[in-house]
Short mmCIF file of C-alpha atoms and ligand atoms in Angstrom, two decimals:
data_model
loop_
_atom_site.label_atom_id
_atom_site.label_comp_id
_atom_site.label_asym_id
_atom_site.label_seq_id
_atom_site.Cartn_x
_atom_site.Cartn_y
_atom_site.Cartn_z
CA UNK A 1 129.01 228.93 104.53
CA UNK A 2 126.73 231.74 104.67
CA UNK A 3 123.25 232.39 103.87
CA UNK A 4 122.11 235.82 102.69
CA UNK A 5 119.27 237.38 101.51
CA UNK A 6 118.51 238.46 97.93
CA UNK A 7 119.55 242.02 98.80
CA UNK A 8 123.11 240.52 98.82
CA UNK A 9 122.55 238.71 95.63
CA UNK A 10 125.35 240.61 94.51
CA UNK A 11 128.01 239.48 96.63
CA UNK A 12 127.06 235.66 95.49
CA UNK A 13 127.26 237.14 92.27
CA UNK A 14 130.96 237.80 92.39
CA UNK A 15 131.43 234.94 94.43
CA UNK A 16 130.49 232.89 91.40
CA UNK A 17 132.53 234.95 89.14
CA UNK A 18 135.76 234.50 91.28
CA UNK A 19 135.09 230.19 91.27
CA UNK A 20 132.97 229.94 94.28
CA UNK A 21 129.71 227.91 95.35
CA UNK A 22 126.64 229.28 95.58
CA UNK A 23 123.12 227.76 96.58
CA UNK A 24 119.88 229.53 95.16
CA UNK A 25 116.63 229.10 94.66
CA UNK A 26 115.24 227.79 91.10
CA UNK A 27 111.63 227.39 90.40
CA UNK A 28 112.07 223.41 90.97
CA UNK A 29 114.35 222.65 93.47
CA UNK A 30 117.38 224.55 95.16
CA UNK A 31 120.73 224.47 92.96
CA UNK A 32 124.06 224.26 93.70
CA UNK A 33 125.78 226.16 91.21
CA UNK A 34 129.48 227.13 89.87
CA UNK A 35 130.53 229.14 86.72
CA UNK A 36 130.46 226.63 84.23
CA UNK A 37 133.38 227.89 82.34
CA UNK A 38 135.44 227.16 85.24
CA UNK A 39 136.68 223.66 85.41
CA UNK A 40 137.80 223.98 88.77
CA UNK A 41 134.98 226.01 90.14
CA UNK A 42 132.95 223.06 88.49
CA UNK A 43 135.12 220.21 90.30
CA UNK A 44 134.00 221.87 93.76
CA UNK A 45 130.26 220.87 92.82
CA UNK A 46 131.15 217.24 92.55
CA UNK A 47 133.36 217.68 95.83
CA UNK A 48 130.48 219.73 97.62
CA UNK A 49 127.83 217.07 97.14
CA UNK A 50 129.66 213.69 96.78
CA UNK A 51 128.77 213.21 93.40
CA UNK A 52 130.30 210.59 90.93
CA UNK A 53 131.95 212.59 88.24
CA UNK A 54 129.64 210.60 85.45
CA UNK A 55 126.73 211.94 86.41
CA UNK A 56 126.68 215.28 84.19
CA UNK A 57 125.52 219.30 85.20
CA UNK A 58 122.57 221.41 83.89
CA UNK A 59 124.00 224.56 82.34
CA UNK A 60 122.23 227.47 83.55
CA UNK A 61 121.32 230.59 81.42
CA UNK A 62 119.64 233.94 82.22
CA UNK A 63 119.57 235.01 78.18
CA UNK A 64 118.78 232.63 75.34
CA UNK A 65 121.59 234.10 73.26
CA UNK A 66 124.15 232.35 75.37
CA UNK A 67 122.87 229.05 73.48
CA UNK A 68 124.82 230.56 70.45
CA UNK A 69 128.24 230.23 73.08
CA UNK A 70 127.22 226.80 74.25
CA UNK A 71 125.89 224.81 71.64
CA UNK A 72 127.58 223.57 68.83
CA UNK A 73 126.50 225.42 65.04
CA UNK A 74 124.45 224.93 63.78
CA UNK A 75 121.70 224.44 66.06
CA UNK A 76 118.80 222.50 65.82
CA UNK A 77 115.47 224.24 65.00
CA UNK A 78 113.99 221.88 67.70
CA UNK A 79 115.77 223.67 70.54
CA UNK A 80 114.44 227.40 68.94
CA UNK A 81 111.06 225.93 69.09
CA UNK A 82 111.40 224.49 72.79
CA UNK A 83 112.78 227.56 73.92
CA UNK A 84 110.58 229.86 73.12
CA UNK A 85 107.41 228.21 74.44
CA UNK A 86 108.79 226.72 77.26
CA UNK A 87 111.61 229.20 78.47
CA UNK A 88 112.12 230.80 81.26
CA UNK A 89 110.68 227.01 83.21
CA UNK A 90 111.26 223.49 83.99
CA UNK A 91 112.91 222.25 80.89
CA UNK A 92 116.39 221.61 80.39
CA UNK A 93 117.46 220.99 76.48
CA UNK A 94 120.45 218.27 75.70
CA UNK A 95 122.35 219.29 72.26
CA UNK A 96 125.76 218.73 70.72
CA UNK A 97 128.49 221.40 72.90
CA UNK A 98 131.10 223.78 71.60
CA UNK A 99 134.49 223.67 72.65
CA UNK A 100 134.07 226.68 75.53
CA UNK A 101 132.09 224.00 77.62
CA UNK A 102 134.23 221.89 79.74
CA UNK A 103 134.28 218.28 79.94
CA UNK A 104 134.06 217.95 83.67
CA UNK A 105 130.22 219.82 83.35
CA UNK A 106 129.50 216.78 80.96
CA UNK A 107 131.09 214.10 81.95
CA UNK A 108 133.18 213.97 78.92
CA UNK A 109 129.55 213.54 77.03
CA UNK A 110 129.60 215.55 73.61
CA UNK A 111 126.58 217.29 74.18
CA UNK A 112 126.12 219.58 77.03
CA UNK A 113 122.62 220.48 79.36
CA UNK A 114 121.13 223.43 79.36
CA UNK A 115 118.38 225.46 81.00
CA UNK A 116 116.54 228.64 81.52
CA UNK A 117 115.17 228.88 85.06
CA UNK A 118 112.09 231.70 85.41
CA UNK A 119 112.80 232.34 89.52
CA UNK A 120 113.16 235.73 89.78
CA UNK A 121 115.93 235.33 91.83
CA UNK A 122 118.00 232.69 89.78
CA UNK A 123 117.55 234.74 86.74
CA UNK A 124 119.15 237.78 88.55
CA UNK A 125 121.59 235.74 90.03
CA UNK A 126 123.17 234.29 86.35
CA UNK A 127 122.58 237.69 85.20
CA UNK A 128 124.71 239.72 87.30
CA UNK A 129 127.25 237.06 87.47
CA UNK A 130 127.54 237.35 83.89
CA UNK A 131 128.86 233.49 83.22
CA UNK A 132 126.26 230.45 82.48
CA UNK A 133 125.96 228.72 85.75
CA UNK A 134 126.45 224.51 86.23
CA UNK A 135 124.27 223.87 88.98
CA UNK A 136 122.78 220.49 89.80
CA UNK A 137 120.18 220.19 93.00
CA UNK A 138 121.76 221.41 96.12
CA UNK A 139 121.84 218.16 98.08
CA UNK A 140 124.43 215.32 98.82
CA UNK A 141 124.29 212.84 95.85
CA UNK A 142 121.58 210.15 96.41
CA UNK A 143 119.21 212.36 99.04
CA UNK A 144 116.11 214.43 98.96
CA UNK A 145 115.84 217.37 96.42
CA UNK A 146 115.74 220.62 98.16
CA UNK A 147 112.95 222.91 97.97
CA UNK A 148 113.62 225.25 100.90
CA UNK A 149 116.97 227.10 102.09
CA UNK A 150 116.42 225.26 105.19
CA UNK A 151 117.21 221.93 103.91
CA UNK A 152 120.19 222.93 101.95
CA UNK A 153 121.97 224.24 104.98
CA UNK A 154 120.82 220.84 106.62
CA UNK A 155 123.13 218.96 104.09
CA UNK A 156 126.30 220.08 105.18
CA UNK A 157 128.15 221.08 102.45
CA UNK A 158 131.29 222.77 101.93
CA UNK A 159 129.94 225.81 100.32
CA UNK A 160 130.08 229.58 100.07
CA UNK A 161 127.03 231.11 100.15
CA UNK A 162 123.07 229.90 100.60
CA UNK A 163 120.75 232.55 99.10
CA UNK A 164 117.80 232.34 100.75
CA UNK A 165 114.38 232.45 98.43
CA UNK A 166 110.60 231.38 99.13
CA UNK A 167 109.66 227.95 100.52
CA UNK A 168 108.74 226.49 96.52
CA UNK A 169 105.53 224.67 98.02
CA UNK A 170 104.04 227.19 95.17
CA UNK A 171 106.37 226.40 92.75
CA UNK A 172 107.31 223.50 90.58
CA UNK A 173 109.09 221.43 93.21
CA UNK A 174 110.67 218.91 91.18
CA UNK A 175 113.27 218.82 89.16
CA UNK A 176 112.98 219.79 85.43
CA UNK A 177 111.97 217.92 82.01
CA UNK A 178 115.38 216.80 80.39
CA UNK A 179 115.21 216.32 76.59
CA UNK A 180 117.96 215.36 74.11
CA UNK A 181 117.99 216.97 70.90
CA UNK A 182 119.63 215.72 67.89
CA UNK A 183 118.45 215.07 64.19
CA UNK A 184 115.32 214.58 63.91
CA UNK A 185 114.21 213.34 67.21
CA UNK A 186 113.98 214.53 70.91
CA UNK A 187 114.42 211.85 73.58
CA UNK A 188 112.89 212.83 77.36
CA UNK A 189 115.72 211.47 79.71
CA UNK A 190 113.67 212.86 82.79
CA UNK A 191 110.40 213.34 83.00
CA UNK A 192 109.09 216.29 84.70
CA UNK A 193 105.75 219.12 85.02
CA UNK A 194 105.92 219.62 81.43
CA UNK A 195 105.23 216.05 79.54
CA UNK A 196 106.25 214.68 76.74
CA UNK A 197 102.47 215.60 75.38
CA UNK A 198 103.56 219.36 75.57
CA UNK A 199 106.59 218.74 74.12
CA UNK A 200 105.30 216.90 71.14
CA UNK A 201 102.40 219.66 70.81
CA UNK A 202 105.61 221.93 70.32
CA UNK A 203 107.77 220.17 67.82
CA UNK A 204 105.10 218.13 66.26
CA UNK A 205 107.74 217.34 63.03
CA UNK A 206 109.98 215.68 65.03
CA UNK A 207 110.19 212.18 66.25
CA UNK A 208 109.42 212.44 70.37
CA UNK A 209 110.97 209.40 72.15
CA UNK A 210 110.13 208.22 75.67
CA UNK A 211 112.31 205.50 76.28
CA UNK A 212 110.88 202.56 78.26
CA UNK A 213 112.32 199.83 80.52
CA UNK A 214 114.10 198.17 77.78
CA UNK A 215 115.64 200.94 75.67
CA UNK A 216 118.91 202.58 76.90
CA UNK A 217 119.07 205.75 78.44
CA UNK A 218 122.03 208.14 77.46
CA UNK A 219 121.59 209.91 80.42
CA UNK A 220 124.20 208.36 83.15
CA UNK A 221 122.97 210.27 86.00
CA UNK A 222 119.24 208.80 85.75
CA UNK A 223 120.32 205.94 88.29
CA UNK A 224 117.77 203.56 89.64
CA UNK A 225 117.90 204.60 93.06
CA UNK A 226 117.91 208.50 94.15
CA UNK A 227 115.98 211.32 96.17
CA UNK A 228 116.26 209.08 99.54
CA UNK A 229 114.82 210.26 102.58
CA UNK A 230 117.59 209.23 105.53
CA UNK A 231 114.84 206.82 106.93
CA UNK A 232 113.09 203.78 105.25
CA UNK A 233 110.25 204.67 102.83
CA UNK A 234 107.71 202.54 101.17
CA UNK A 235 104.50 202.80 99.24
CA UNK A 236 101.41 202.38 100.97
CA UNK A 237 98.79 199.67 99.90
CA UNK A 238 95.26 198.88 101.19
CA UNK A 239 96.90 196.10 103.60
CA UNK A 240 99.83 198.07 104.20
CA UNK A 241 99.69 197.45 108.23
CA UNK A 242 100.82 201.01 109.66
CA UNK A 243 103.39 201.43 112.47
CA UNK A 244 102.82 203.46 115.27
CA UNK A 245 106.22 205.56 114.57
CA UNK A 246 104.97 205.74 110.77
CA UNK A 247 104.64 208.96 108.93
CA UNK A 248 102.40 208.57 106.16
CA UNK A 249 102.16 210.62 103.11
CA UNK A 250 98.94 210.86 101.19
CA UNK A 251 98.21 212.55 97.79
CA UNK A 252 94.37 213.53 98.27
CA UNK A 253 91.57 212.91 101.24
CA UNK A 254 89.28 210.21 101.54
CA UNK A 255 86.95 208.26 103.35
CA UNK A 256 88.34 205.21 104.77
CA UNK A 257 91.78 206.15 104.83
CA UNK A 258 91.92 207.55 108.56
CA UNK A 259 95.84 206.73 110.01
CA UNK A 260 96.34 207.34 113.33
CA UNK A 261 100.47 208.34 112.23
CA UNK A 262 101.19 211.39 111.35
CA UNK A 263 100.02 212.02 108.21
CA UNK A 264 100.89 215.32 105.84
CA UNK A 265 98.97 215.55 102.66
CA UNK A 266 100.39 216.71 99.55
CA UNK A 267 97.30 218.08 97.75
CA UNK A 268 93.70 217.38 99.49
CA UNK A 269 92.32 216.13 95.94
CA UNK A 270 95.07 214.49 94.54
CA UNK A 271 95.88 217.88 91.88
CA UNK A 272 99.26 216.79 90.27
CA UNK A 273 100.88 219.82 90.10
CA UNK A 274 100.40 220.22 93.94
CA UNK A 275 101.60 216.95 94.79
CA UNK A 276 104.66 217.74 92.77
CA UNK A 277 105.16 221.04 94.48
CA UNK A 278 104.73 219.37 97.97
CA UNK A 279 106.29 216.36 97.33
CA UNK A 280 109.83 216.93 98.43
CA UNK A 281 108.91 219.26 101.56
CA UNK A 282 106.56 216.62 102.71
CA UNK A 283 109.24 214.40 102.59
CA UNK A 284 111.66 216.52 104.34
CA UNK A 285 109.55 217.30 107.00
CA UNK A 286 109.02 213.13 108.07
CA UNK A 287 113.38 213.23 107.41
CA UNK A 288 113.05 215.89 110.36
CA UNK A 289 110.30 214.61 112.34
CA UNK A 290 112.10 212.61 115.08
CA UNK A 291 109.13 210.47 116.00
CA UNK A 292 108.83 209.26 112.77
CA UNK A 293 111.25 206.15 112.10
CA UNK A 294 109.52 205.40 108.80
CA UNK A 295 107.78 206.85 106.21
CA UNK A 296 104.66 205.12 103.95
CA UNK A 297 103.49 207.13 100.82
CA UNK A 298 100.63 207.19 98.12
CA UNK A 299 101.28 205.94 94.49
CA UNK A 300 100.11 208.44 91.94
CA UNK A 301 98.71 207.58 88.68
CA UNK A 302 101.39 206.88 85.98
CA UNK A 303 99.51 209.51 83.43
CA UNK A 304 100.87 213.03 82.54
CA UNK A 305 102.81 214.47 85.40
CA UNK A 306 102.10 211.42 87.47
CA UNK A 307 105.12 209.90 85.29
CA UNK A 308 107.29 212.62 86.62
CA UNK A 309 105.76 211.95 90.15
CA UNK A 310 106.17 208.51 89.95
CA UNK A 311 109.87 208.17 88.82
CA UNK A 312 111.13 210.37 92.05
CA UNK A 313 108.83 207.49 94.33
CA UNK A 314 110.14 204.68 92.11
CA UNK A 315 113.75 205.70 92.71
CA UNK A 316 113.04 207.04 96.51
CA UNK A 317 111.47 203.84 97.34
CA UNK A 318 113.62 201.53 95.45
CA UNK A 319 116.44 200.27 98.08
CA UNK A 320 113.77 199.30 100.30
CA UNK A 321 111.91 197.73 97.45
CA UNK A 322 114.49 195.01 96.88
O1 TXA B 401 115.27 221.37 87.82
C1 TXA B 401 116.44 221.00 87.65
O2 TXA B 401 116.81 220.47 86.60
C2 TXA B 401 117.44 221.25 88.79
C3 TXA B 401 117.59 222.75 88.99
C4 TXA B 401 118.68 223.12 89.97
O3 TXA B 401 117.79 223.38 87.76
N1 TXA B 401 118.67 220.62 88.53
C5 TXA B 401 118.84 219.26 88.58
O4 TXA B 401 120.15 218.85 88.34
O5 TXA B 401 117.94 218.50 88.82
P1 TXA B 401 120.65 217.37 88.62
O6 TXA B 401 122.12 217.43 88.44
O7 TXA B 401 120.17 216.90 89.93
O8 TXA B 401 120.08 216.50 87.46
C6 TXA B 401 120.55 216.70 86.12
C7 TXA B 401 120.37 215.50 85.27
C8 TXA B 401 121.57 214.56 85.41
O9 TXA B 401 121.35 213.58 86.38
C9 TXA B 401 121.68 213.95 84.03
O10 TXA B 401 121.04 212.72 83.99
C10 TXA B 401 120.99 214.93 83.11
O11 TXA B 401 120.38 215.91 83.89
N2 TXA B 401 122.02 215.51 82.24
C11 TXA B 401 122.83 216.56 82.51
N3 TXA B 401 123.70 216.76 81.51
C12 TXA B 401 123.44 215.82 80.57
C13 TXA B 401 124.00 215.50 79.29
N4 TXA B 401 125.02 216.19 78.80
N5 TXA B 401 123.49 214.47 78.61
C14 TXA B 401 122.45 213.77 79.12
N6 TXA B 401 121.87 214.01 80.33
C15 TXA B 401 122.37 215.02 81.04
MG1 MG B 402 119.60 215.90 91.70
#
């Protein structure tokens, strides 16, 4: 394994081109990606990370005209629409696949993922390679997201090159909206930074579905527990009594709520977007911190991008919840 720069982006290029694994930076979180056309350059992700092979990859394009190669014909007007507000950016677009896409990058589903990342250096990095890219977050299966280099190379994995970006504390920092397309309605599997609000404001004709807990998801990868720290986590409550070797992570300052544990704040007013884009690093950084030997956090609101907030800490939290 061996992390470069982005003045060797070319070398990860044709790393990708020949069937290798490359880590980059996206605008959410790190990805691990593979050309997708490459069923066996796809079968190292799953290896790489330890990942169940029905848990399905996000397709990742640099052009929108490589839709035309991915999708099947003809292609919804819904997924036009999507694209061009919300592409290059955190959405990811579910629709019927052609025969080019393999069924190891969808776990045999019949409609494939797709997505348009705007980091600079993603979008040079599918470019040059010049094949769409299956990449799904670049850690082991069940653990933290990554949003720095640094905590990719602290996973281990058997891969060939880590190209090293910005820390994304002023980025996204967690993962992308996933929406299914088909007829007339659009499903959001995962929420994410853009809600399903925006995405109704977009395709206001069609039928915008957020499933609840009683309606199936066709998503098989949205397990109930995911995004784990490696040390017990739990939300904090009013009478949550605080261990000394607690890390606690808050999403705004207040009066009242002085902990004598190490605490890391995510945003100092509770600003959504900045607790997303901390989120993950703040939880890295109590993963690292050898004092702490557990790790309390704040509930967000359930509203907007709270939702997308709120699912990572329901699934982080949830083995320690039963
Ligand atoms: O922001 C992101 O989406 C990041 C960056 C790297 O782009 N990627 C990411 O990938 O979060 P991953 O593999 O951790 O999550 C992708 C999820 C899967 O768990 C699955 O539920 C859903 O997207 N998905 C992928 N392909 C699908 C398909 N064909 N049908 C339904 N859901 C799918
Ligand atoms: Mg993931």
């Amino acid at each position: 394994m061996k992390i470069i720069s982005e003045n060797e982006l070319s070398d990860a290029a044709e790393c990708l081109r020949n069937g290798g694994l490359v880590a980059f930076p996206t605008e959410t979180v790190y990805g691990l990606g593979a050309n997708a056309l490459n069923p066996i350059a796809v079968a190292g992700i799953f290896n790489a990370k330890k990942r169940p092979n029905f848990d399905p990859l996000i397709v990742h394009i640099s052009e929108l005209s490589q839709i035309e190669a991915l999708f099947e014909k003809p292609i919804n007007d819904a997924v036009y629409k999507l694209a061009e507000r919300f592409w290059p950016g955190p959405l990811t677009i579910v629709h019927r696949k052609s025969a080019i896409v393999p069924s190891i990058v969808t776990s045999d589903l019949d409609a494939v993922a797709v997505r348009m990342p705007s980091h600079p250096i993603a979008q040079r990095l599918i470019h040059e390679a010049g094949v769409p890219v299956a990449a799904p977050s670049a850690n082991r299966f069940g653990q933290l997201s990554p949003t720095s280099y640094n905590h990719v190379a602290k996973q281990n994995m058997e891969i060939d090159y880590i190209v090293m970006g910005d820390d994304l504390t002023k980025a996204v920092g967690i993962e992308s909206t996933v929406v299914a397309i088909e007829n007339g309605t659009c499903t959001v599997l995962r929420p994410g930074v853009i809600t399903s609000d925006d995405i109704k404001s977009c395709i206001s004709d069609f039928e915008v579905l957020t499933p609840g807990k009683n309606i199936k998801l066709v998503s098989p990868g949205l397990l109930q527990s995911h995004y784990s720290p490696l040390k017990p986590l739990y939300y904090i409550d009013s009478d949550t009594n605080i261990l000394e070797e607690a890390g606690v992570i808050l999403h705004k300052k207040e009066l009242g709520r002085n902990y004598t544990a190490k605490t890391i704040f995510t945003s100092e007013n509770g600003n959504l977007l900045e607790v997303a884009a901390n989120l993950f690093s703040a939880l890295h950084q109590m993963e690292e911190d050898a004092e702490v030997k557990v790790i309390y956090i704040d509930r967000t609101t359930e509203e907007g991008i709270g939702r997308a907030i709120m699912d990572r800490l329901n699934k982080a939290t949830f083995q320690y919840r039963q």
